Coordinates of C-alpha atoms and ligand atoms in Angstrom, one line a residue:
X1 CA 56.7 2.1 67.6
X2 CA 58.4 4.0 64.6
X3 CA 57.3 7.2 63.6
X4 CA 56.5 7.0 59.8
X5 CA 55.7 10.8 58.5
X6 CA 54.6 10.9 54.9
X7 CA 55.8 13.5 52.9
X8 CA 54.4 14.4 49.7
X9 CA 55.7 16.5 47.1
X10 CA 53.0 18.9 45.5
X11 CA 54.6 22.1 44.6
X12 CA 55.6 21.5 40.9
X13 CA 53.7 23.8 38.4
X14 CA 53.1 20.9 35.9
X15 CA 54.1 23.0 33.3
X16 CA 53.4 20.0 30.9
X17 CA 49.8 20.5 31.7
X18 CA 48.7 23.6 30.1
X19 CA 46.5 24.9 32.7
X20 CA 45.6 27.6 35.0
X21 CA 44.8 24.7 37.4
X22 CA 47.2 23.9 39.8
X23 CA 48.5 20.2 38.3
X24 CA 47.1 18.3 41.3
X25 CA 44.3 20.0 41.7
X26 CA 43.0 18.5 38.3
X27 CA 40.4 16.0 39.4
X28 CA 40.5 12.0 38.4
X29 CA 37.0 10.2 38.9
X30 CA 35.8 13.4 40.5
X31 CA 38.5 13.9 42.9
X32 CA 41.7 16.3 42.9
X33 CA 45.0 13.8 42.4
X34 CA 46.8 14.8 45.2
X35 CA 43.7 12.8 47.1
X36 CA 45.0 9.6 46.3
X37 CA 48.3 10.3 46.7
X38 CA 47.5 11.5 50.3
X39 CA 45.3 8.5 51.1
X40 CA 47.9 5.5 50.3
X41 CA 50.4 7.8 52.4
X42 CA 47.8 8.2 55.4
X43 CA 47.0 4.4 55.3
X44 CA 51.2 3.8 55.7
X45 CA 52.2 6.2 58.1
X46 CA 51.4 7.2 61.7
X47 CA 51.6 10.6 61.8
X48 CA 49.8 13.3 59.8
X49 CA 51.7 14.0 56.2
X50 CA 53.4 17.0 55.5
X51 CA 52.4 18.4 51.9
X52 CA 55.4 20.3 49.8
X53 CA 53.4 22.9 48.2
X54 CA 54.3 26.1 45.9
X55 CA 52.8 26.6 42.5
X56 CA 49.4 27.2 43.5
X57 CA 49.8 27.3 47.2
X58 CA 46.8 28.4 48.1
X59 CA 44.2 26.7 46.2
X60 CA 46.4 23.0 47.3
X61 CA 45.8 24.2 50.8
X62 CA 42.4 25.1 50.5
X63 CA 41.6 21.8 48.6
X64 CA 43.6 19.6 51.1
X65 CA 42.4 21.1 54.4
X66 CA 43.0 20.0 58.0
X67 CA 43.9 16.4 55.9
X68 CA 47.8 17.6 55.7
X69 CA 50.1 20.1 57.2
X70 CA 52.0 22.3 55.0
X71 CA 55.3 23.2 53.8
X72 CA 55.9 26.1 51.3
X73 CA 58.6 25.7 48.5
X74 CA 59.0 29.0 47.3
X75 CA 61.3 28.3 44.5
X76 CA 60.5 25.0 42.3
X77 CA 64.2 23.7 42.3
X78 CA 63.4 20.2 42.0
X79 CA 62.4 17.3 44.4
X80 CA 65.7 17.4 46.3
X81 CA 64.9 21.0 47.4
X82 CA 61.3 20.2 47.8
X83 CA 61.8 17.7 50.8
X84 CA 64.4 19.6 52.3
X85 CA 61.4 22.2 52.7
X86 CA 60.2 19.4 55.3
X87 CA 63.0 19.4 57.5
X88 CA 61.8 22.5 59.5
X89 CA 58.9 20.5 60.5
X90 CA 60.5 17.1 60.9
X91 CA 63.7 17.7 61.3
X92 CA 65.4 16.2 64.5
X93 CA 62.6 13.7 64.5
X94 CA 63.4 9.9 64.6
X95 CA 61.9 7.4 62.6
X96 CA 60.9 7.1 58.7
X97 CA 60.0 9.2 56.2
X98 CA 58.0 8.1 53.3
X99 CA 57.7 10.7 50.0
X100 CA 55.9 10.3 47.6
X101 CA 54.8 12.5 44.6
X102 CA 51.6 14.2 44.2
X103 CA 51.3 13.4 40.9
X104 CA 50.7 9.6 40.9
X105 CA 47.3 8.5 41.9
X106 CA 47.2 5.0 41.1
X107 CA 50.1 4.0 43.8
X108 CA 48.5 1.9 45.9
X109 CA 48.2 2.2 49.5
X110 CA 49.2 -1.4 50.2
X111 CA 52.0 -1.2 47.9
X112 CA 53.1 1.9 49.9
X113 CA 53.0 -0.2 53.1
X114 CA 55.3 -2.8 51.5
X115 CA 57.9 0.1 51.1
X116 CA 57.6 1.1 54.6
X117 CA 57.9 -2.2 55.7
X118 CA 61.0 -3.4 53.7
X119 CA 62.9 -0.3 54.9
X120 CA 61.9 -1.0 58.6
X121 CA 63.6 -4.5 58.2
X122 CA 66.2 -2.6 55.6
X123 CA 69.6 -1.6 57.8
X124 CA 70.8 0.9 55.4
X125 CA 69.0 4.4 54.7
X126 CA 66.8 4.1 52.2
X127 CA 64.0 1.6 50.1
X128 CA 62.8 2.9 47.0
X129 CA 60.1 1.2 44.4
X130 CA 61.2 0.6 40.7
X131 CA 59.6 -1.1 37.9
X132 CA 60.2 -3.2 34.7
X133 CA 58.8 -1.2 31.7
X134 CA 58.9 -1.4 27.7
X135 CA 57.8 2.1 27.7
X136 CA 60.2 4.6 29.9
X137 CA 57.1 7.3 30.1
X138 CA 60.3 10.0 30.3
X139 CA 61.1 8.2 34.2
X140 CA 64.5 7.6 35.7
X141 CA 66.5 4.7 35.1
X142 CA 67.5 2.4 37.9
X143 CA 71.5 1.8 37.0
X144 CA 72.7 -1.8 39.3
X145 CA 76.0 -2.7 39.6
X146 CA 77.6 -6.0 37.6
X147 CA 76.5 -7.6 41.7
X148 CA 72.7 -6.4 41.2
X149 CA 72.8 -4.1 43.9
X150 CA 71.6 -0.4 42.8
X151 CA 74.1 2.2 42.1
X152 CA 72.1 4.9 41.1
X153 CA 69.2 6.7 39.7
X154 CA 69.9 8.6 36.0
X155 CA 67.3 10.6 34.9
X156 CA 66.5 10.8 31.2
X157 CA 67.7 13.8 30.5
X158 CA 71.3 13.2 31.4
X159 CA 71.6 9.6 30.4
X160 CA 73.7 8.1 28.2
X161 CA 72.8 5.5 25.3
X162 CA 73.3 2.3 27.2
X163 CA 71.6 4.2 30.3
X164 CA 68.4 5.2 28.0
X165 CA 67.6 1.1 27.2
X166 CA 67.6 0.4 30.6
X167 CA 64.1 -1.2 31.7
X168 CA 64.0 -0.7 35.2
X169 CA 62.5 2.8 36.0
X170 CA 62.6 5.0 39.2
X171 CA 58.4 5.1 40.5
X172 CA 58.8 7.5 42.7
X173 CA 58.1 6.7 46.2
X174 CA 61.2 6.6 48.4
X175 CA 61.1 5.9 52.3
X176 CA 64.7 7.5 54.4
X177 CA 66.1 6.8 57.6
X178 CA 65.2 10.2 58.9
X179 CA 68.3 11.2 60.5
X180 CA 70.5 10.3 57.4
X181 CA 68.0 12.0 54.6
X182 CA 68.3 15.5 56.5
X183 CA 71.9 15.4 56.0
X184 CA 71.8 13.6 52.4
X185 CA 69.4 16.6 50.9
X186 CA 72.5 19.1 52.1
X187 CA 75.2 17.2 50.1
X188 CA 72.8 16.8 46.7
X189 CA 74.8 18.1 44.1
X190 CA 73.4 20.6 41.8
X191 CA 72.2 19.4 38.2
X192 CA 72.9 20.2 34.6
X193 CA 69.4 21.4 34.9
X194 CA 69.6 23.6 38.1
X195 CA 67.8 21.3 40.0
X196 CA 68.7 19.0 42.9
X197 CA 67.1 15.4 42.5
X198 CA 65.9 13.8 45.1
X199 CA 67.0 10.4 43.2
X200 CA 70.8 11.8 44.2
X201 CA 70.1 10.7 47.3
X202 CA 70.6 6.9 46.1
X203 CA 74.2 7.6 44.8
X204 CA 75.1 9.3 47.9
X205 CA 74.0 6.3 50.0
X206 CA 76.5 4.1 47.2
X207 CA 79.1 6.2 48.0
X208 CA 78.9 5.9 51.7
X209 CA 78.8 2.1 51.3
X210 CA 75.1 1.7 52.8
X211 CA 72.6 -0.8 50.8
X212 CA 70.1 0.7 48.9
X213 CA 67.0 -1.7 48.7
X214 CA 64.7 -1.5 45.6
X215 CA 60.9 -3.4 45.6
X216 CA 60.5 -4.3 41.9
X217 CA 57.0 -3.9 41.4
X218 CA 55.0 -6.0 38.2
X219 CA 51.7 -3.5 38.1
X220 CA 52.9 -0.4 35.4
X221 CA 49.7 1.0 36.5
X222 CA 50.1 1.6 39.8
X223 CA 53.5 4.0 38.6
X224 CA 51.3 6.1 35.9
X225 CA 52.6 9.6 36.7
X226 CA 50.2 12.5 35.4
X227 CA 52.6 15.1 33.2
X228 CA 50.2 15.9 31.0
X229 CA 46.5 15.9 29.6
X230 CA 47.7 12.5 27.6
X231 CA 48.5 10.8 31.3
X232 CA 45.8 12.8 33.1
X233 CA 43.3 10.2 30.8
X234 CA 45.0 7.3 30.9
X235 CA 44.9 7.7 34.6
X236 CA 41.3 8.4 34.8
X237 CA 40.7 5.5 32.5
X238 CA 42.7 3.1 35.0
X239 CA 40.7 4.5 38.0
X240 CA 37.6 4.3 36.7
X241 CA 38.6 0.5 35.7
X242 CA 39.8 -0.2 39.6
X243 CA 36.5 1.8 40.6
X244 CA 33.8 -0.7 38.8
X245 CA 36.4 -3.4 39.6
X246 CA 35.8 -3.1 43.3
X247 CA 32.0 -2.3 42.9
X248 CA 32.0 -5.4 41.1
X249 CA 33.5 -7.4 43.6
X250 CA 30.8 -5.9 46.2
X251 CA 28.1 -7.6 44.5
X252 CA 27.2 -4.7 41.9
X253 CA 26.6 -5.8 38.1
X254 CA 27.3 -3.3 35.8
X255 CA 26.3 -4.4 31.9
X256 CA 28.9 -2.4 30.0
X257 CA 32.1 -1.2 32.5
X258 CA 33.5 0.7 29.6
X259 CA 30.4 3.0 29.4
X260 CA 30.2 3.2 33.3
X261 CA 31.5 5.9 35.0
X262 CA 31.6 6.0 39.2
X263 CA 33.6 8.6 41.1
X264 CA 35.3 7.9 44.1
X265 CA 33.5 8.6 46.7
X266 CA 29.9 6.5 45.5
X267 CA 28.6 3.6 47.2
X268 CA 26.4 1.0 45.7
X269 CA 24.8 -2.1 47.5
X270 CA 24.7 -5.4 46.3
X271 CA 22.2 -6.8 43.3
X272 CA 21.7 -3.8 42.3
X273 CA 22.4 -3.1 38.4
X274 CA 24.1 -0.6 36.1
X275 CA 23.1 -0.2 32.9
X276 CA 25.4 1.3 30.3
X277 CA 26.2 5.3 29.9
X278 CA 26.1 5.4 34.0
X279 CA 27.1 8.6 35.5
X280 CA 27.5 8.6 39.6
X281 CA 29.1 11.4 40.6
X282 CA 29.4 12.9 44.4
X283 CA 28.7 11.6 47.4
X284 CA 25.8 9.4 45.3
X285 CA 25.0 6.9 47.4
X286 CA 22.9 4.0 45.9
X287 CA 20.8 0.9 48.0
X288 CA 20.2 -2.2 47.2
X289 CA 18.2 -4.4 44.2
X290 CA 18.1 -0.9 42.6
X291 CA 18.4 -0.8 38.6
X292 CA 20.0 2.7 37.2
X293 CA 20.4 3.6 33.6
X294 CA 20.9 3.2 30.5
X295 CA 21.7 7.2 30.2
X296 CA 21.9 8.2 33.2
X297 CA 23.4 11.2 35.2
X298 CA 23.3 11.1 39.2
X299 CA 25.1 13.6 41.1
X300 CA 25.1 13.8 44.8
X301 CA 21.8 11.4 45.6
X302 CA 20.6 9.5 48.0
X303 CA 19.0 6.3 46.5
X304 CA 17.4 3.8 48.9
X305 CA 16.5 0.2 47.7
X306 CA 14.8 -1.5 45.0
X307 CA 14.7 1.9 43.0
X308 CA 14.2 2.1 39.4
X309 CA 15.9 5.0 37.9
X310 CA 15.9 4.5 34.0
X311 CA 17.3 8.0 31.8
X312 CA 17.1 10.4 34.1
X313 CA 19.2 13.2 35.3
X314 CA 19.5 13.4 39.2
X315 CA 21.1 16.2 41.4
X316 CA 21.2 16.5 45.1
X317 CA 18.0 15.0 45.5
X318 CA 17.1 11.6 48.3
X319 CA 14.6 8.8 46.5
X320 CA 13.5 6.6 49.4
X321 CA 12.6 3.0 48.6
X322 CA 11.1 1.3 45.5
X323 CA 10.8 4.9 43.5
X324 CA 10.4 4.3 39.6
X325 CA 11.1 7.0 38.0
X326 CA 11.4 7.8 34.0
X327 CA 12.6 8.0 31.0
X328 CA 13.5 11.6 30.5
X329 CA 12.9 12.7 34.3
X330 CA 15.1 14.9 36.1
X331 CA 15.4 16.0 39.8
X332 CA 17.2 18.6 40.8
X333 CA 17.9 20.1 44.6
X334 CA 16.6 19.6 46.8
X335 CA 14.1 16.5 45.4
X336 CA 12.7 14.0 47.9
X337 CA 10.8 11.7 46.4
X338 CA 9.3 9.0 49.4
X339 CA 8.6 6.1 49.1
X340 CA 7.3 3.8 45.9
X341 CA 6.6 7.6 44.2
X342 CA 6.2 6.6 40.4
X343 CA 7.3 9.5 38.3
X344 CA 7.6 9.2 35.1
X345 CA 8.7 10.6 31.3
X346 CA 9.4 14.2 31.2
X347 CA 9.3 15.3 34.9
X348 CA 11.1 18.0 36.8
X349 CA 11.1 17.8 40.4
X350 CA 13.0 20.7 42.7
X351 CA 12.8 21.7 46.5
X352 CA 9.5 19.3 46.9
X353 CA 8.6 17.0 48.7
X354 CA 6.4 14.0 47.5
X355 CA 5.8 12.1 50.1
X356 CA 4.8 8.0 49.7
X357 CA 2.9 7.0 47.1
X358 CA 2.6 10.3 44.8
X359 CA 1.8 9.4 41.3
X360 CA 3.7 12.1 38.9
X361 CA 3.1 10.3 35.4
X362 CA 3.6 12.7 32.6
X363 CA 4.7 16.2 31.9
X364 CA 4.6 18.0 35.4
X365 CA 6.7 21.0 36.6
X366 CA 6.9 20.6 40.5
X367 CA 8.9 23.3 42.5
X368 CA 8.7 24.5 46.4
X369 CA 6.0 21.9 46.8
X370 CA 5.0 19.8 49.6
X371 CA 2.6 16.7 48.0
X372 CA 0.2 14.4 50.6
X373 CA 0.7 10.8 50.2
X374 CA -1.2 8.9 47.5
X375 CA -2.1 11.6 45.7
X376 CA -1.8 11.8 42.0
X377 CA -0.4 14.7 39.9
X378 CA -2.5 14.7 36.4
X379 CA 0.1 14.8 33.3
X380 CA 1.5 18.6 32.4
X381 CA 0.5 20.1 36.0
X382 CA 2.2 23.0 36.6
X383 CA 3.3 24.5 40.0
X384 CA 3.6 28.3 39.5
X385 CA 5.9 29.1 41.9
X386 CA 8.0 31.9 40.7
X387 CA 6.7 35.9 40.1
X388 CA 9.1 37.3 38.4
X389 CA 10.7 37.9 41.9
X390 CA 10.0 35.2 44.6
X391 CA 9.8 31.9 44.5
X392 CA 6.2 30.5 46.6
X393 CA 5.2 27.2 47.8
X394 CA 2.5 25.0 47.2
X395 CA 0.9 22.6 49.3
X396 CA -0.9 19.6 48.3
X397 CA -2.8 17.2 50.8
X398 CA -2.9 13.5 50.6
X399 CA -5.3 11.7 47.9
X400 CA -5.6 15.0 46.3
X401 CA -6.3 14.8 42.4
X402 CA -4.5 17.2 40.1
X403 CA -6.1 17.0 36.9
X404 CA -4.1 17.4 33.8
X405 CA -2.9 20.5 32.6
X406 CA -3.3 22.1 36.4
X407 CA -1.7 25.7 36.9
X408 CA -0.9 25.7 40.7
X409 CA -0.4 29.6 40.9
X410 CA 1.6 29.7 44.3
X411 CA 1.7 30.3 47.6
X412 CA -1.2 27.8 47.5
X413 CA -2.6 25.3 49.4
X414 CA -4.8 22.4 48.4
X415 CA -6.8 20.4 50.9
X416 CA -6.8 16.8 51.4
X417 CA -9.4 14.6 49.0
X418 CA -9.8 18.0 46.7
X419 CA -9.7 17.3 43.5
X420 CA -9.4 19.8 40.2
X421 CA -10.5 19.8 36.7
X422 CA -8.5 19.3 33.2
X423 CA -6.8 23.1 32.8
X424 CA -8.4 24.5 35.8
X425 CA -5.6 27.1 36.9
X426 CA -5.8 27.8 40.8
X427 CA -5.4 30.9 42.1
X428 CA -7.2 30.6 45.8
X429 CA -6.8 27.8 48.1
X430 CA -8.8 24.9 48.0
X431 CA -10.4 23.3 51.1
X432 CA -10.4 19.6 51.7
X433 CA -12.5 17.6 49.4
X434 CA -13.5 20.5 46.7
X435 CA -13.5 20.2 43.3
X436 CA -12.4 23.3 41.7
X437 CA -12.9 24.0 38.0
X438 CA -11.8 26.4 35.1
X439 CA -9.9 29.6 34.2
X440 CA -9.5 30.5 37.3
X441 CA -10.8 27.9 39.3
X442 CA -13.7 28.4 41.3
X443 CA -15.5 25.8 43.9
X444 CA -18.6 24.3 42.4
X445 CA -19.4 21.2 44.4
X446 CA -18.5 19.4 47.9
X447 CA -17.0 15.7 47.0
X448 CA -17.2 12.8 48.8
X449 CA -14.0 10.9 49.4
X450 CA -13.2 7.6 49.2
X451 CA -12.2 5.1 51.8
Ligands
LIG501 C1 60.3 12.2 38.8 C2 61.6 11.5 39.2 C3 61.9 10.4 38.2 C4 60.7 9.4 38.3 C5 59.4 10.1 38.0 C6 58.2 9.2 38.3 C7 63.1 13.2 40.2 C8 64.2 14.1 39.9 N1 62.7 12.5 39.1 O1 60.4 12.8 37.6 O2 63.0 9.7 38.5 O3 60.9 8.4 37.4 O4 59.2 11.2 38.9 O5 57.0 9.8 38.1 O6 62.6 13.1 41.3 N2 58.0 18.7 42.8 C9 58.0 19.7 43.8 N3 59.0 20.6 43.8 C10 59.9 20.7 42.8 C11 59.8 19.7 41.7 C12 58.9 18.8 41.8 O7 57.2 19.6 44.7 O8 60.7 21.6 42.8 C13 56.9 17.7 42.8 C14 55.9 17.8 41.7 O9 54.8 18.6 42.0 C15 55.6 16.3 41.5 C16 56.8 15.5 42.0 O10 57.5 16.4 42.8 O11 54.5 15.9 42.3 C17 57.6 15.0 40.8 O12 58.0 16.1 40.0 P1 58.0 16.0 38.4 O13 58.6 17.2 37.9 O14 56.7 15.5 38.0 O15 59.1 14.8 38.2 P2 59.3 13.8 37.0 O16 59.9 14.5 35.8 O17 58.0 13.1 36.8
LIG502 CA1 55.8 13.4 37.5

């Protein structure tokens, strides 16, 4: 089998960007560029990719982890240069290398294995991708001889008149003969620019009488390189499209995709629905027969089925099944809501636990709490959980009554069946069945619970 070893170039500063952000580190549907760019190459190759980095070195590497190994380009002096960084690594190594830029998420990993595959049946040196374009986007231009065959690869800034109307643009994503690109990169000539091209390498090919095969691809999208702020949106706009696309296609209905934003890395099961202004961010993962939204904000959750999640803002929290919960409610860390928990308008839930059942309908506060099954938190209770200093937990048993207006002043426990009066505020525990009363609360009778 041949050895395919992607290489991607990711040392450029992106000066065009304006940031203190390495350029592909800037995230598109929640996830740094240089992501995608890696996982098209992965899904092509066989072997692990090697990562050109420089400006920003560090913070690439840190970002890209075990997923790449890395190469360091000290000097940015061009793309030429920045593979030839690669050679310590691969040179002497049979087989085919595939680069690609960092910069162009939208290249698709199946289009990436068509590359690879045309130059495995391709007996010259080299397959590159091109595409027919109105708009040039500032790209090279793919020159072919009167015969059709490509001659070379001009980039804008030293073409000529006739060179700047051609339609046919360089994409970016090249795959060599391995032993034959070492030696290329040494003969790239330098540019009016000080750079050495990496697209030189098609003239050199020309000049050595080897074919040069170009895939003309028909999807512009795929070849949207990110140069600047102006690109990094379109991008995101095209991602998010192929995002809901997919989700779509899996069974999920979302009402208004243009309002519906999904990240990356979210799974959603079938029948369930998206309203519009949708925000799934993370690792959000969401079951099935759920309904989310309108206005909605979930970031790293854990939804289970037939959930009902209506303008709500949701963060690192796990709703098990058949939870209804809003408008106005927010979770944050920590949440675990079991289930068919019912919480509804102007709700804040962190670190707790409500286990199945729990009725939360109005106005509550619940934090560092652990709440029995079935048992019902009266509208604007209050856990107290904070001194100044510490925070304290409460426990609730199951069927337990919180009347409204409850302050739970933590650490406190409250026992199974107990039940407390409208603005009681609870400073001592309370044993099972007792109803507690007042300012603070104090045991006046034993209850009897029901079956
Ligand atoms: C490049 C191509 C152009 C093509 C376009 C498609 C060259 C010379 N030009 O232009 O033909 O149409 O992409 O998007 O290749 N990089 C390094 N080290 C360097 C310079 C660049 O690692 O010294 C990396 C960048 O981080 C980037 C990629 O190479 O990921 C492309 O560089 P960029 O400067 O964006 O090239 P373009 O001007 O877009
Ligand atoms: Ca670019």
């Amino acid at each position: 089998m041949t050895t395919i070893t992607p290489v991607i170039l990711a040392a450029g500063q992106g000066t065009r960007m304006k940031s203190k952000l390495p350029k592909m580190l800037h995230k598109i549907c929640g996830q740094p560029m240089v992501f995608y760019a890696l996982d098209a190459a992965r899904a092509a190759s066989t072997d692990t990719p090697v990562m050109v980095v420089g400006h920003g070195a560090e913070a690439v590497r840190a970002a890209v982890g075990e997923a790449a190994r890395f190469v360091v380009q000290e000097e940015q002096l061009g793309t030429g240069h920045a593979v030839m960084q690669a050679e310590s690594l691969l040179g002497g190594q049979d087989g085919l290398v595939l680069v690609t830029y960092g910069d162009m998420p939208l290249l698709r990993a199946e289009t990436v294995q068509r590359l690879v595959e045309a130059q495995q049946a391709n007996p010259g040196p080299l397959t590159l991708l091109t595409v027919i374009a109105e708009d040039p986007r500032g790209f090279g231009r793919i020159v072919r001889n009167a015969d059709g065959t490509v001659k070379a690869i001009v980039e804008e800034a030293q073409a000529d008149t006739s060179q700047l109307a051609i339609k046919e643009l360089n994409v970016g994503a090249y795959c060599f003969r391995s032993e034959w690109l070492w030696t290329a990169l040494k003969r790239i000539p330098l540019s009016p620019k000080g750079e050495y091209y990496l697209t030189d390498t098609v003239a050199l090919a020309v000049e050595e009488n080897l074919p040069v095969q170009a895939i003309v691809m028909d999807d512009m999208v795929e070849t949207i390189g990110v140069n600047s702020r102006v690109h990094l949106a379109e991008a995101e706009a095209a991602m998010r499209k192929r995002i809901n696309t997919a989700h779509m296609l899996n069974g999920v209905t979302i009402i208004q995709p243009e309002t519906t934003y999904i990240e990356a890395g979210v799974r959603i099961g079938a029948d369930t629905v998206l309203w519009p202004n949708t925000y799934l961010h993370g690792k959000t993962s969401i079951g099935e027969d759920c309904t989310i939204g309108p206005n909605t904000i979930i970031r790293n959750t854990k939804i289970g089925d037939r959930c009902k999640v209506l303008m709500a803002d949701l963060e690192s929290a796990v709703l098990e099944n058949d939870v209804d919960m809003g408008p106005f409610a927010r979770l944050r860390k920590g949440a675990h809501l079991g289930n068919h928990v019912h919480m509804g308008n102007f709700g804040e839930v962190k670190d707790s636990h409500l286990a199945e059942g729990v009725k939360m309908g109005h106005f509550s506060y619940i934090g560092n709490a652990e709440i029995g099954a079935n048992t019902n938190i009266g509208a604007g209770t209050i856990t107290c959980n904070y001194d100044g200093a510490k925070k304290h937990p409460t426990t609730i048993g199951e069927d337990v009554f919180i009347g409204s207006d409850t302050m739970l002043v933590a650490p406190l426990t409250i026992g199974a069946g107990a039940r407390t009066g409208a603005g009681a505020v609870v400073t001592k525990n309370v044993p099972e069945d007792t109803l507690v009363v007042g300012m603070p609360a104090r045991a006046i009778r034993k209850l009897e619970r029901k079956k």
